[in-house]
Each structure stands twice: as C-alpha cells, then as structure tokens.
Tab-separated table of C-alpha atoms and ligand atoms in Angstrom:
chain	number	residue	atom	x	y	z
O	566	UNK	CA	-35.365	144.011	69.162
O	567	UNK	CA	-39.268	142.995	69.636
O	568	UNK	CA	-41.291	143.008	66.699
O	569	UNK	CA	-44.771	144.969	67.948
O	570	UNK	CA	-47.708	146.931	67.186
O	571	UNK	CA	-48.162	150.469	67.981
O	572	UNK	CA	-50.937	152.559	67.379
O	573	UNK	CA	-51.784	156.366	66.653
O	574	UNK	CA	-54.911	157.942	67.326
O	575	UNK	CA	-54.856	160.794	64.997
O	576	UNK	CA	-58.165	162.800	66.163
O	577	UNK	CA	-58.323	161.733	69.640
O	578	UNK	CA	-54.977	163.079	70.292
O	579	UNK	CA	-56.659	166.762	70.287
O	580	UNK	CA	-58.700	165.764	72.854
O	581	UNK	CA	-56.949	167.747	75.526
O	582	UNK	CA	-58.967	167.452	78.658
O	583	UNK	CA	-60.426	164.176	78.378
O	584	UNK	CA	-58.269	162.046	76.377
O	585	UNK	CA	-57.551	159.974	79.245
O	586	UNK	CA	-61.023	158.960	78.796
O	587	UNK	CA	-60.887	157.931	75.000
O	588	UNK	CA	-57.709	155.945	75.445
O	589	UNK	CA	-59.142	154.294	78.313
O	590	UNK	CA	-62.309	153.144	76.265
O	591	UNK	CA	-60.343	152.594	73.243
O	592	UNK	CA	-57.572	150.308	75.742
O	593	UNK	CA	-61.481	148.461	76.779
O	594	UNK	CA	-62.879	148.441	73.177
O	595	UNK	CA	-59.133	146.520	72.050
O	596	UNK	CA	-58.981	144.274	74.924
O	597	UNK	CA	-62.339	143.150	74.428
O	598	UNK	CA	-61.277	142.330	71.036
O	599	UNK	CA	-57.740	141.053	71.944
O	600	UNK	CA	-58.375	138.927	74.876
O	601	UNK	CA	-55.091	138.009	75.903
O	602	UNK	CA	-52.733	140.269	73.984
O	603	UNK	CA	-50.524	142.700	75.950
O	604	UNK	CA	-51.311	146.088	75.677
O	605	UNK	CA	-50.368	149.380	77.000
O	606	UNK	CA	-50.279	153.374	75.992
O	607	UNK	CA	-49.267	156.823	76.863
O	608	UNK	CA	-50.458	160.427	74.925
O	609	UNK	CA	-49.125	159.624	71.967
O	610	UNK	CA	-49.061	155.682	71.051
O	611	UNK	CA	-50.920	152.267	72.187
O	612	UNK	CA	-48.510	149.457	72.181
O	613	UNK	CA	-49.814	145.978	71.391
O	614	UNK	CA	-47.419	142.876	71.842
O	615	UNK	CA	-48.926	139.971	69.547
O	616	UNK	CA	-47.033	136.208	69.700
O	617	UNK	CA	-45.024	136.631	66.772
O	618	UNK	CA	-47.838	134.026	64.378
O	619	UNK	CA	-50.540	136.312	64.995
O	620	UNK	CA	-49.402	139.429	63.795
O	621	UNK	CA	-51.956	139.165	60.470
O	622	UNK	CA	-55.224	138.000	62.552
O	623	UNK	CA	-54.671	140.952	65.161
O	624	UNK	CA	-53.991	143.650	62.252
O	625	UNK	CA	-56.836	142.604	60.776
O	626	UNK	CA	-59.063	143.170	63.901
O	627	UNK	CA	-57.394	146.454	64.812
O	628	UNK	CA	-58.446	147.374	61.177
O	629	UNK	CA	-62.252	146.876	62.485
O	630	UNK	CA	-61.759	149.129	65.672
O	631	UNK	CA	-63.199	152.936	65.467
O	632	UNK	CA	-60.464	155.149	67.285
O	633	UNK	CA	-57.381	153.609	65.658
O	634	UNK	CA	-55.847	156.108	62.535
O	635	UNK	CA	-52.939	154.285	62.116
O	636	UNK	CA	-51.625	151.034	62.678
O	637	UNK	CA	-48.179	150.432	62.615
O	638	UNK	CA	-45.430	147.106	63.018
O	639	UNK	CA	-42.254	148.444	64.686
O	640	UNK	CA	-39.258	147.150	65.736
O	641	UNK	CA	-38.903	148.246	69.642
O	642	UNK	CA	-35.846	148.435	72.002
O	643	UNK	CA	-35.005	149.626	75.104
O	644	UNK	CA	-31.428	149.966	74.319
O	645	UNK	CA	-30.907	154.367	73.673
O	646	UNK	CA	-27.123	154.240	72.703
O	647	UNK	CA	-26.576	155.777	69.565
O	648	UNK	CA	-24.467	152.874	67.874
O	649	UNK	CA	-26.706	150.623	69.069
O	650	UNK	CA	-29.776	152.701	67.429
O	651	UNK	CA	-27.454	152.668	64.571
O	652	UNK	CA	-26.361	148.971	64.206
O	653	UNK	CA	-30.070	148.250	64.326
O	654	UNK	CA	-31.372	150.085	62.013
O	655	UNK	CA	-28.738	148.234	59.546
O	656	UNK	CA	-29.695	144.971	60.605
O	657	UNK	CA	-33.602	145.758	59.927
O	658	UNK	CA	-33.218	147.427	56.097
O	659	UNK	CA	-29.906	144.934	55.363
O	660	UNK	CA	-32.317	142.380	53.267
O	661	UNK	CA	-34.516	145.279	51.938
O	662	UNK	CA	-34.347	146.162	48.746
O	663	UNK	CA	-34.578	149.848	47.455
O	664	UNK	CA	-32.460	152.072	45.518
O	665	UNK	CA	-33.964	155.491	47.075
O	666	UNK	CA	-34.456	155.997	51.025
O	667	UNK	CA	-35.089	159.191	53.376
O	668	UNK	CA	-34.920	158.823	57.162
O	669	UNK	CA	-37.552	160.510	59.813
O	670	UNK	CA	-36.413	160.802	63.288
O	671	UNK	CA	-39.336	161.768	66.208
O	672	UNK	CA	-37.670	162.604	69.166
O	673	UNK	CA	-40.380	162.405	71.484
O	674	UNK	CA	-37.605	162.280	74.580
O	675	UNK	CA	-36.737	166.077	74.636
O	676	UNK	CA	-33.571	164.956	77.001
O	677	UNK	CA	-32.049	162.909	74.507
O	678	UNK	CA	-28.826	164.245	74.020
O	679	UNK	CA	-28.515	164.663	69.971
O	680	UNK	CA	-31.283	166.829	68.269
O	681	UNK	CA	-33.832	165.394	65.354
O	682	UNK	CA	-31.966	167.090	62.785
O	683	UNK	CA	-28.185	166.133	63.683
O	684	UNK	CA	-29.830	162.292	64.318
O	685	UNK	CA	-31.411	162.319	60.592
O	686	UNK	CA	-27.717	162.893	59.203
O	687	UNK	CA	-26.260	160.906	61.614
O	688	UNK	CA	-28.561	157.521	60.941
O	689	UNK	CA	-28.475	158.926	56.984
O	690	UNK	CA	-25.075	158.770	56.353
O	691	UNK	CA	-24.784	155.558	58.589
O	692	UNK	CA	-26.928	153.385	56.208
O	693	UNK	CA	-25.174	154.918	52.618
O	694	UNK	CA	-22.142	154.041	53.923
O	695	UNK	CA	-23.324	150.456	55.191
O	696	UNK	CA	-25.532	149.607	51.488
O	697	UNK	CA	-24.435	150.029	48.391
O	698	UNK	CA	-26.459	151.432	45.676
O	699	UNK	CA	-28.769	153.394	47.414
O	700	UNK	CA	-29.154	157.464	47.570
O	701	UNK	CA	-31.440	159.628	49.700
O	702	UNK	CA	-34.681	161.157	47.797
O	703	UNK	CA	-36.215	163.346	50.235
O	704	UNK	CA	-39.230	163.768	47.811
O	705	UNK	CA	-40.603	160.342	46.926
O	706	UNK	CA	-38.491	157.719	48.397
O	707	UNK	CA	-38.593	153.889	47.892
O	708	UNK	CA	-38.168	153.795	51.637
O	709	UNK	CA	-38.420	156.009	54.827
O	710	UNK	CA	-36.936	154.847	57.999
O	711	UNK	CA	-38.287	156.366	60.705
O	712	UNK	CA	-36.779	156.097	64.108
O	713	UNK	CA	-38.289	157.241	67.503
O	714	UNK	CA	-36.790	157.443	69.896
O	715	UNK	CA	-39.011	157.926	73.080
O	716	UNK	CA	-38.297	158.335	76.641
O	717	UNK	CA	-38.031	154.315	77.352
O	718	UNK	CA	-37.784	152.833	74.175
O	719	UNK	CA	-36.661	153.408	70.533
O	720	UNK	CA	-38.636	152.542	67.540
O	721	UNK	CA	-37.883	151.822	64.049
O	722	UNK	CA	-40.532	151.126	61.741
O	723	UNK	CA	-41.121	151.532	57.476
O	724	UNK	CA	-44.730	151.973	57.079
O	725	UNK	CA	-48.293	151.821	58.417
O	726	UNK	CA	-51.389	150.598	57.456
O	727	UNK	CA	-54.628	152.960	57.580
O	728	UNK	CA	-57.229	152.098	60.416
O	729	UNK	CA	-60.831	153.348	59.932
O	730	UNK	CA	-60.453	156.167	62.343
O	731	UNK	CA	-63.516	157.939	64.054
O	732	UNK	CA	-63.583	157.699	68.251
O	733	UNK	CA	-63.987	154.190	70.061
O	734	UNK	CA	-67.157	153.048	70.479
O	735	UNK	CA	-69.002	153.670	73.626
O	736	UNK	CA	-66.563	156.972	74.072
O	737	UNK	CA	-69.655	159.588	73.238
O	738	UNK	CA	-72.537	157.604	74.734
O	739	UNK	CA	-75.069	155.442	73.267
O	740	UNK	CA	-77.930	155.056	70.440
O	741	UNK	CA	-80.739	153.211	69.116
O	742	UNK	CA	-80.525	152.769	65.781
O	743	UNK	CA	-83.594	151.580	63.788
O	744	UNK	CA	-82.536	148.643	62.416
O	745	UNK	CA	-84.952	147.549	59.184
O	746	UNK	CA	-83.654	144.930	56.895
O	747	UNK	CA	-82.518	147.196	54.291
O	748	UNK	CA	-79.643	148.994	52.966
O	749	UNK	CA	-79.739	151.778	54.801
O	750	UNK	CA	-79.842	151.330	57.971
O	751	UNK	CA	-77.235	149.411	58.423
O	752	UNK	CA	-75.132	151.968	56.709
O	753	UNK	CA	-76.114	154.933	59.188
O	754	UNK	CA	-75.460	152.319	62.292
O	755	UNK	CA	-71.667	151.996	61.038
O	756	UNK	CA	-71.342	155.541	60.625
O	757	UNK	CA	-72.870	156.549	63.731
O	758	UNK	CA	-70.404	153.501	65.269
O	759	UNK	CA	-67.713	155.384	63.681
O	760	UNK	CA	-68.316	158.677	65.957
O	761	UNK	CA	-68.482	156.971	68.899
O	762	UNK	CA	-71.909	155.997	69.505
O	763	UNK	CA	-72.763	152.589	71.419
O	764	UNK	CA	-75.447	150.702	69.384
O	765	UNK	CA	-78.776	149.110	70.523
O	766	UNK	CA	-81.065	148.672	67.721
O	767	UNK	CA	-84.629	148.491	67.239
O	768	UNK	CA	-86.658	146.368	64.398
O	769	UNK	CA	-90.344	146.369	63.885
O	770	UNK	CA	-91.775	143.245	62.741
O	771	UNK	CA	-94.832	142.301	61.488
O	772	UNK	CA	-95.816	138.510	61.928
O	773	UNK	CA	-97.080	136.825	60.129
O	774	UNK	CA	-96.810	139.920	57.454
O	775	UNK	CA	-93.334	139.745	57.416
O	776	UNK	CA	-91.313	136.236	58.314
O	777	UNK	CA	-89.065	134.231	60.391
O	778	UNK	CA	-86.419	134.995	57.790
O	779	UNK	CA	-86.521	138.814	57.812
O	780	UNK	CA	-85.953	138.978	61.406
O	781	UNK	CA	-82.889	136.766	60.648
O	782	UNK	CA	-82.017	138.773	57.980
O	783	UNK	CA	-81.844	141.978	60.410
O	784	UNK	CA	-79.626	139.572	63.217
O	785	UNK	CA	-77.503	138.993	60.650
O	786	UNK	CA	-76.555	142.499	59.882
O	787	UNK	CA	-76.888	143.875	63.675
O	788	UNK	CA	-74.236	140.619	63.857
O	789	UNK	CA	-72.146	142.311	60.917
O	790	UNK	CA	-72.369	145.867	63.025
O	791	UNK	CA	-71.288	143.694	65.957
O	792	UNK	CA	-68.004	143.600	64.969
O	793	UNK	CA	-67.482	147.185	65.559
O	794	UNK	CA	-69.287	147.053	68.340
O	795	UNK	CA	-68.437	143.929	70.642
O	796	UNK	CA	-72.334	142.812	71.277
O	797	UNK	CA	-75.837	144.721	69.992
O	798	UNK	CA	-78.408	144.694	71.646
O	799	UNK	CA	-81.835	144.502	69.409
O	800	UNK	CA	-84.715	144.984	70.467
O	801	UNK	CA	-87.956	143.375	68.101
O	802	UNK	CA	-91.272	145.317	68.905
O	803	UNK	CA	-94.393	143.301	67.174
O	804	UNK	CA	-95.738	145.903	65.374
O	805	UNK	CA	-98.759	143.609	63.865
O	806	UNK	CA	-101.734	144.944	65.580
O	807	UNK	CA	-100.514	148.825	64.670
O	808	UNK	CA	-100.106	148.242	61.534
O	809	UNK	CA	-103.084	146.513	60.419
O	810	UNK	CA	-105.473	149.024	62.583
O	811	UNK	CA	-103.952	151.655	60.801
O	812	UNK	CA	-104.498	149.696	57.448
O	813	UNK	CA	-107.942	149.211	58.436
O	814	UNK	CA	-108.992	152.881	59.642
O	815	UNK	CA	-107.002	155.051	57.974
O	816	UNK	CA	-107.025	156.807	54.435
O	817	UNK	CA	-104.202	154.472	52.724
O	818	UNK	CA	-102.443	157.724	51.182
O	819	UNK	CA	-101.499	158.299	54.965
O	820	UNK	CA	-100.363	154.740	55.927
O	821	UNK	CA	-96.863	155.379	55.722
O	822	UNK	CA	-97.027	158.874	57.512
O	823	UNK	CA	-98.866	157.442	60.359
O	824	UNK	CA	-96.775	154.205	60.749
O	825	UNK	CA	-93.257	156.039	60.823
O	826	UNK	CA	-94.935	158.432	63.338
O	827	UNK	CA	-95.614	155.222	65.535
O	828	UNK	CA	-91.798	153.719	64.672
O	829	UNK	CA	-90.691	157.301	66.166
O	830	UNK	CA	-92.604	157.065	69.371
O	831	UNK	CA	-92.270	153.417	69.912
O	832	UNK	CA	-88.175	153.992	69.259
O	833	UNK	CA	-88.201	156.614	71.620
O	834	UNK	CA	-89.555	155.425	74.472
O	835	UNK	CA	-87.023	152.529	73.746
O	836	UNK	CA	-83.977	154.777	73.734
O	837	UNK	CA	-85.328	156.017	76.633
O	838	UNK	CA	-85.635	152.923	79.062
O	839	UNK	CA	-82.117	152.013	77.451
O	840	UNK	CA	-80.768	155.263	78.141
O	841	UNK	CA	-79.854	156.112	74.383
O	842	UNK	CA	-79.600	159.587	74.055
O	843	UNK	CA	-80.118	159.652	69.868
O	844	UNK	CA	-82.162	157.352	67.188
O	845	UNK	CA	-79.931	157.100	64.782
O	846	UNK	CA	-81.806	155.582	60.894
O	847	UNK	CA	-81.299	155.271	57.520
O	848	UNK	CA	-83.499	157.629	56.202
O	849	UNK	CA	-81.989	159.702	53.075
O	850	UNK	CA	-83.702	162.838	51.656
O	851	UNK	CA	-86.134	162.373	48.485
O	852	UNK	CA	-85.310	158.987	48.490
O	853	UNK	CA	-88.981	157.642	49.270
O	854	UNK	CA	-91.833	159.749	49.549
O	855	UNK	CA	-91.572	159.452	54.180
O	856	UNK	CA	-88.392	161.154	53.628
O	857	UNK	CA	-89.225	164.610	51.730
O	858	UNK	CA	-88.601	167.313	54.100
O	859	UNK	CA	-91.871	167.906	54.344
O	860	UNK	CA	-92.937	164.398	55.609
O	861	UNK	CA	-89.597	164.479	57.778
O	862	UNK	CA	-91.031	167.337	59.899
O	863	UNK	CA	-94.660	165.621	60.200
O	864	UNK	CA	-92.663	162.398	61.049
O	865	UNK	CA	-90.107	163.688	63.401
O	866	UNK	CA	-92.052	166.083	65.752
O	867	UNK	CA	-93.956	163.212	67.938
O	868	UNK	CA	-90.232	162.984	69.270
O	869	UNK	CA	-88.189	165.039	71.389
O	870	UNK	CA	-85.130	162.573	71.153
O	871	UNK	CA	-82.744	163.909	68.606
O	872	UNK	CA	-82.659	161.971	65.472
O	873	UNK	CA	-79.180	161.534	63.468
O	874	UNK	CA	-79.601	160.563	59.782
O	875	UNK	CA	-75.993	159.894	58.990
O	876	UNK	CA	-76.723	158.786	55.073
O	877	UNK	CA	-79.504	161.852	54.766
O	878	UNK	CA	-76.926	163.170	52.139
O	879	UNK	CA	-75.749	160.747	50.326
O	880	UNK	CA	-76.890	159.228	46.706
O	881	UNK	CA	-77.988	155.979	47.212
O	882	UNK	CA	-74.932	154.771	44.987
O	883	UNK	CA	-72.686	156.311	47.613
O	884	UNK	CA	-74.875	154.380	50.909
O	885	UNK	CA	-74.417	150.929	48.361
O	886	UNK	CA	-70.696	151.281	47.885
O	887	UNK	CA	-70.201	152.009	51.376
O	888	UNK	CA	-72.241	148.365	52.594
O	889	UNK	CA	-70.422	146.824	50.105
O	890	UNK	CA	-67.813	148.066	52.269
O	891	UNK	CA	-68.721	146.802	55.541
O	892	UNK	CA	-70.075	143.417	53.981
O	893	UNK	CA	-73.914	143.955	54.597
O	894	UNK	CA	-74.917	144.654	51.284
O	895	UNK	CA	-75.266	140.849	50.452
O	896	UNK	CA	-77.260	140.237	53.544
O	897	UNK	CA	-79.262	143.641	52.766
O	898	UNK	CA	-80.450	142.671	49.188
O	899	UNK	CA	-81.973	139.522	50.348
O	900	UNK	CA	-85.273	139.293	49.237
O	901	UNK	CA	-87.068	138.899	52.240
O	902	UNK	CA	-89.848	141.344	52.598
O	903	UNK	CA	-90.046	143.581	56.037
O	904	UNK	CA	-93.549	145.025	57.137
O	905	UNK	CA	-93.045	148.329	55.513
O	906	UNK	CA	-92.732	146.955	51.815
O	907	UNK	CA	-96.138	144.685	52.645
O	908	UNK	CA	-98.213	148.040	53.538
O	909	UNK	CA	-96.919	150.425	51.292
O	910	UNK	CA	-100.321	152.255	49.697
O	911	UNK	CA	-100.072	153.330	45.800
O	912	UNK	CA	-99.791	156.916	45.935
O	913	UNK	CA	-98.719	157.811	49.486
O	914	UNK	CA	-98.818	161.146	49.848
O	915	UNK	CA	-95.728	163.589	49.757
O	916	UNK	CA	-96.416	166.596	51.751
O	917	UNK	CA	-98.481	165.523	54.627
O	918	UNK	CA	-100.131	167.987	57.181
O	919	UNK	CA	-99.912	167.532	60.579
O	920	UNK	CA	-103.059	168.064	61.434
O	921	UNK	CA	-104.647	165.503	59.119
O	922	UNK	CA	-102.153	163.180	61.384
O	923	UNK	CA	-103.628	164.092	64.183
O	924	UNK	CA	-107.196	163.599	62.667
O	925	UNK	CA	-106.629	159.987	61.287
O	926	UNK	CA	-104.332	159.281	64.649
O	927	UNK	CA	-107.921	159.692	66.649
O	928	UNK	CA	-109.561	156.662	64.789
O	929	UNK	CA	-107.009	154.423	66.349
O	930	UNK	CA	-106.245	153.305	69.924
O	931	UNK	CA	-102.618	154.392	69.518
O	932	UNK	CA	-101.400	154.897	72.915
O	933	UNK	CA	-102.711	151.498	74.407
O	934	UNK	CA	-101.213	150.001	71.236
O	935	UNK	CA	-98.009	151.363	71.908
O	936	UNK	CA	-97.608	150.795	75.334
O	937	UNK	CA	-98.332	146.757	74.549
O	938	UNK	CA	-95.943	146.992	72.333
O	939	UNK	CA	-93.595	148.259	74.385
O	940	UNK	CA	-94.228	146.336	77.251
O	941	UNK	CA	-93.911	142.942	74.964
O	942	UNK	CA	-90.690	144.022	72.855
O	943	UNK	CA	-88.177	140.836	73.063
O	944	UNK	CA	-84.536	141.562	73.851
O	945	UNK	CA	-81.743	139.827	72.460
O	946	UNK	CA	-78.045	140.209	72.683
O	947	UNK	CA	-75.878	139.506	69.674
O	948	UNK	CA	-72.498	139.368	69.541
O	949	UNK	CA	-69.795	140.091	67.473
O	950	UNK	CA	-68.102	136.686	68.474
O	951	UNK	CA	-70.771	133.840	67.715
O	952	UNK	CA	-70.362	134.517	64.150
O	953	UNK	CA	-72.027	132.572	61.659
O	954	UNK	CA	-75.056	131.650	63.899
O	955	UNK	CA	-77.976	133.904	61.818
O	956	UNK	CA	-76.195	133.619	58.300
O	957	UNK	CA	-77.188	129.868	58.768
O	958	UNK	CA	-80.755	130.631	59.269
O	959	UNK	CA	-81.099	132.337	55.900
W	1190	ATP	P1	-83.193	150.896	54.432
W	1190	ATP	O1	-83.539	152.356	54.431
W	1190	ATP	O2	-82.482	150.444	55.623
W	1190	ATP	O3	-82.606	150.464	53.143
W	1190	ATP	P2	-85.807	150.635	53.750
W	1190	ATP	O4	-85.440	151.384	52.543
W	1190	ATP	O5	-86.685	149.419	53.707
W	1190	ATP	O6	-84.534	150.151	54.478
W	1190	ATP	P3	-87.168	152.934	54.485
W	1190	ATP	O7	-88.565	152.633	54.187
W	1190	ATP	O8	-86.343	153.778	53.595
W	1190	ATP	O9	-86.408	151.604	54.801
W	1190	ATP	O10	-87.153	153.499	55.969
W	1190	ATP	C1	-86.247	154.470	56.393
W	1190	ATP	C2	-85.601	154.089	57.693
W	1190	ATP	O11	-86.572	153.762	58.681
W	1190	ATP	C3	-84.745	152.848	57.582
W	1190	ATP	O12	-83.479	153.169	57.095
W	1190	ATP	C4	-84.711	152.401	59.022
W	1190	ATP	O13	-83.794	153.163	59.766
W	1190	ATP	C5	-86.116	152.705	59.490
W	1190	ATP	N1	-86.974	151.527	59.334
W	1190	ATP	C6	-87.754	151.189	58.291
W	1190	ATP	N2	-88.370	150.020	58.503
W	1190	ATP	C7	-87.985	149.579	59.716
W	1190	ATP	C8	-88.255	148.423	60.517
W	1190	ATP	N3	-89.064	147.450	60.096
W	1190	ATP	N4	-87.658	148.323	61.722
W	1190	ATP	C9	-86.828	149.281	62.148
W	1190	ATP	N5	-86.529	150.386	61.450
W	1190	ATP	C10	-87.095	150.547	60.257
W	1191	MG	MG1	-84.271	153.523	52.630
C-alpha cells in the first residue's frame, strides 16, 4: 500500500456545471505551491503523492490553500479483492491502540460486487475477530476505519485534518484590495482570498509624512497574504501632494471625507487598468467616524466599482483574533504611522453632505492630481516564496 494525500473539496463539489474549472485552478493554485509533487483528481478527490519525509511540510501548506475542506493521509491500493482489502486493513490498525472502533465503507465504484452495508459487516467482523479487546461503538468510537473503495483504487484512512475551505484563489476573478498598514485591511484581503478573489493591492503613501518603514510594514503583510495567494501585486500611489492640498484648502472637519473620496477614485481607476472587478478594504461600521453609514455613502458614490467590506460586521475583537490568526497582527501593531493617522483633524465630522464635498472638492486641482498620481504609481510584485525579505527591513 502507498501512503498518500487525498483531498475533498466540500463546497466546490456543488459546483455542477463548472467544477471542472475550480479543480483545474485549485490543481494550478497546489502545483504552484507543490512544485514537484505528483498530483491528480477526479469529481470527488485530489490525490497528492508526497516522498514519504515530507508528508508534515506539504500538510502544512495544503492547510494554507483556499478550496481544500479536508485533508486527509490514506493508505491507497490498487489491489480490489476482498481478502486483500481485508488483510490490509489488519495490517494498518494491528499497532493501533483502541478499545472502541466503527467502520465506514464509501463505495464510490457502483460495480463493485458487495454492497456498502454487507462490506461494513464484512470488514467489522474481520477486525474483532483479528484484535482482541476491542468492540464496535457506532456512537462515539475511539476509531473509525473507513474504506473506499473507488473504481481504480481502494482507500483506507482514520482521520482528516480540517483545511480552511472557501474556493481557490483566482477561481472568481480578481480584486484590489486597499492595503493600509493596519489591522484591518489585511483581515478583509484574507477573507476576500478565502472566496476566491485574486489579490492586487493598493497603498497610499505619504513621503516624507509617512516613512520608509510603513511601506515595509504594508510589504510585509501583502507578503503574509502572499501565502494564500502565490505573488501580490501592490501597487504604492504617492499620495503627498493630495493630501497636503487638501490640508491646506479645505475646512479640516472634512479632511478625512475628502481624502477617502480621492483613495476611492484613485483605487478605482487602479482596479480598472488591472482588470479587478471589486475594491475590497477594511473598513468596519462605526468604527471611525469615515465609516458611519452616512460618511460610507458620501465616500462610496465617486465609484461605480463595487466595494466588498468583508470585516464591515465584525467587532473589532473579532477582526484582532482573526489576524492573530493569519499572523499579521504582530506586523499590524507596529508603530509606524501611515498618512491617514498624520492628517487626521480633531473633530472630523460624522455625517457629511455631499454637496459640501463637492464644494470643498472645487478648491483643489483634483483631477490633474489624480491622474499624476496614477500615472507615477510604482508596481511591485511580492511573493509568497522570498519570505523573510521585508520582515528584515523593520
Ligand atoms: P485598518 O483599517 O487596516 O486597521 P486603519 O484603521 O488605519 O487600518 P482606516 O482609517 O480604518 O484604516 O481606513 C479604513 C480602510 O481604508 C482600511 O482598512 C484600508 O482598507 C483603507 N486604507 C486606509 N488607509 C490606507 C492607505 N494608506 N492605503 C491603502 N488603503 C488604506
Ligand atoms: Mg480600521
């Protein structure tokens, strides 16, 4: 028998029409990963054939691929004869220890000529009389054996190990996250990751405002969201001269309103030339006061590109736990400032109104501004497999 790695896909399975097209990406996203690992899939499983040391390094990266549910180590032959079947599963649970056990057959091979049912008592009764001290507990056993038997192989495998679900990456297009040095975003970029979205992200910077470090501080975690994502793309727009000709001109209780509304624009035209079909950022409701509903309309509407919020819900106690969960917490509570925590006015105001926007947006050459911006944004690819490289620069 071959010790392997199979997959299920959980989700993606219901995909009727186009789950050819998941599996392929989610075949891509693995190989990408697992450079010269053997791997191969049908409708219902992947199969991944590790050299028998590397069994813990590739579970470990499967664990970090969107698309995978489950991930389990099975014992695979191509050998269908019932006392074969038998004889093997003996051999695999003879040094196990347990005192309770229940056996699960799948018989995915409808032409196999013994039904689930009669198998189960067959392989059930084989193993008490084969062990001693052992019963079946169909309720909460110490052990299940499960066999599959399939239409080329059989399988016989214990248990599984949970992968972090979602679709693969890529499979439903891509998105430009705004990327800011904070908590947040970072957050929302995982969980848009996690539904399938390919990320580019975009950070504003403010030299010499904001510092050398802070934009290492954001490579760092678009290198942390890398490893979901093979390579990120970030794109760093100089957002100097906006920001300090909306500092000069207008009323300071409208700074923030203004400046997101120039983010927005600035993103989307991004997304567009990169052919991102959603910004995807960080932005939570009541947590600041851009991001009462009433500032989120003012904000949002100089876009037509859909914006997803994927932490808009959560308490920021839930968005913390959750980076401490993908590891960019530490990176995120580095103290480096960004360019919005340099301009932020006293009292900015909390129910802005459009048309003041418009108003104040008049005193300033916006469009030129943006459009320099733009044109001078500096693109840089990082990737999930240079690790280390930004930490250092911290
Ligand atoms: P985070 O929300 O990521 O913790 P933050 O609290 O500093 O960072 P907010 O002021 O809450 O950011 O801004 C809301 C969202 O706007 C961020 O989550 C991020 O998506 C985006 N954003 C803010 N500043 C920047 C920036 N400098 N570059 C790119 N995106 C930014
Ligand atoms: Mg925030």
């Amino acid at each position: 028998m071959q010790k392997i790695i199979f997959l299920k896909y959980g989700e993606l399975s219901t995909k009727k029409d186009n789950r050819n097209y998941f599996l392929k990406i989610l075949n891509d996203n693995i190989k990408f990963v697992l450079n010269d690992v053997n791997i191969y899939y049908d409708y219902g499983r992947m199969f991944i054939e590790p050299n028998i040391d590397d069994f813990e390094k590739v579970i470990e990266k499967l664990q970090k691929i969107f698309g995978i549910h489950e991930i389990v180590i099975a014992y695979k032959s191509l050998d269908r004869d019932l006392d074969n079947i038998k004889e093997n599963v003996i051999n695999l649970i003879k040094d196990k220890e347990f005192k309770t056990f229940k056996v699960e057959v799948k018989r995915s091979n409808k032409k196999y000529p013994v039904d689930g049912m009669e198998l189960r008592k067959i392989f059930g009764s084989h193993i008490l009389k084969n062990k001693d001290n052992i019963k079946v507990d169909v309720n909460n056993p110490e052990l299940v054996i499960n066999v599959e038997i399939r239409l080329k192989e059989v399988l016989i495998y214990f248990s599984s190990i949970k992968g972090i679900g979602g679709y693969p990456v890529s499979s439903l297009g891509k998105g430009l996250l705004m990327l800011s040095g904070g908590i947040d975003s970072p957050v929302a970029g995982y969980l848009a990751m996690k539904r399938g979205i390919k990320l580019e992200a975009i950070y504003f910077e403010s030299p010499p405002h904001t510092s050398e470090r802070a934009l290492n501080k954001v490579k760092a975690l678009a290198q942390k969201l890398a490893l979901y994502n093979h390579n990120i793309k970030l794109h760093i727009i100089n957002f100097t001269e906006i920001q300090e000709e909306i500092y000069k001109n207008i009323p300071h209780e409208y700074l923030i309103t203004i400046m997101r509304r120039m983010m927005y624009r600035i993103s989307a035209l991004v997304a567009y030339n990169s052919n991102a079909k959603v910004l995807i950022n960080g932005e939570s409701v009541g947590q600041v006061a851009s991001q009462t509903l009433t500032s989120m309309n003012v904000i949002n509407e100089v876009v037509k590109i859909p914006v997803i919020r994927p932490v808009c819900c959560f308490d920021k106690l839930e968005i913390i736990d959750l980076s401490k969960k993908i590891d960019t917490y530490e990176t995120s509570i580095l103290p480096y400032e960004d360019c919005c925590t340099i301009f932020v006015p006293d009292h900015p105001v909390i129910n802005p109104l459009k048309e003041k926007c418009y108003e104040y947006e008049k005193l300033i050459p916006y469009e030129d501004m943006i459009y320099k911006a733009v044109k001078s944004k500096q693109t840089i690819t990082i990737s999930s497999l240079d690790n280390r490289e930004f930490k250092d620069l911290l």
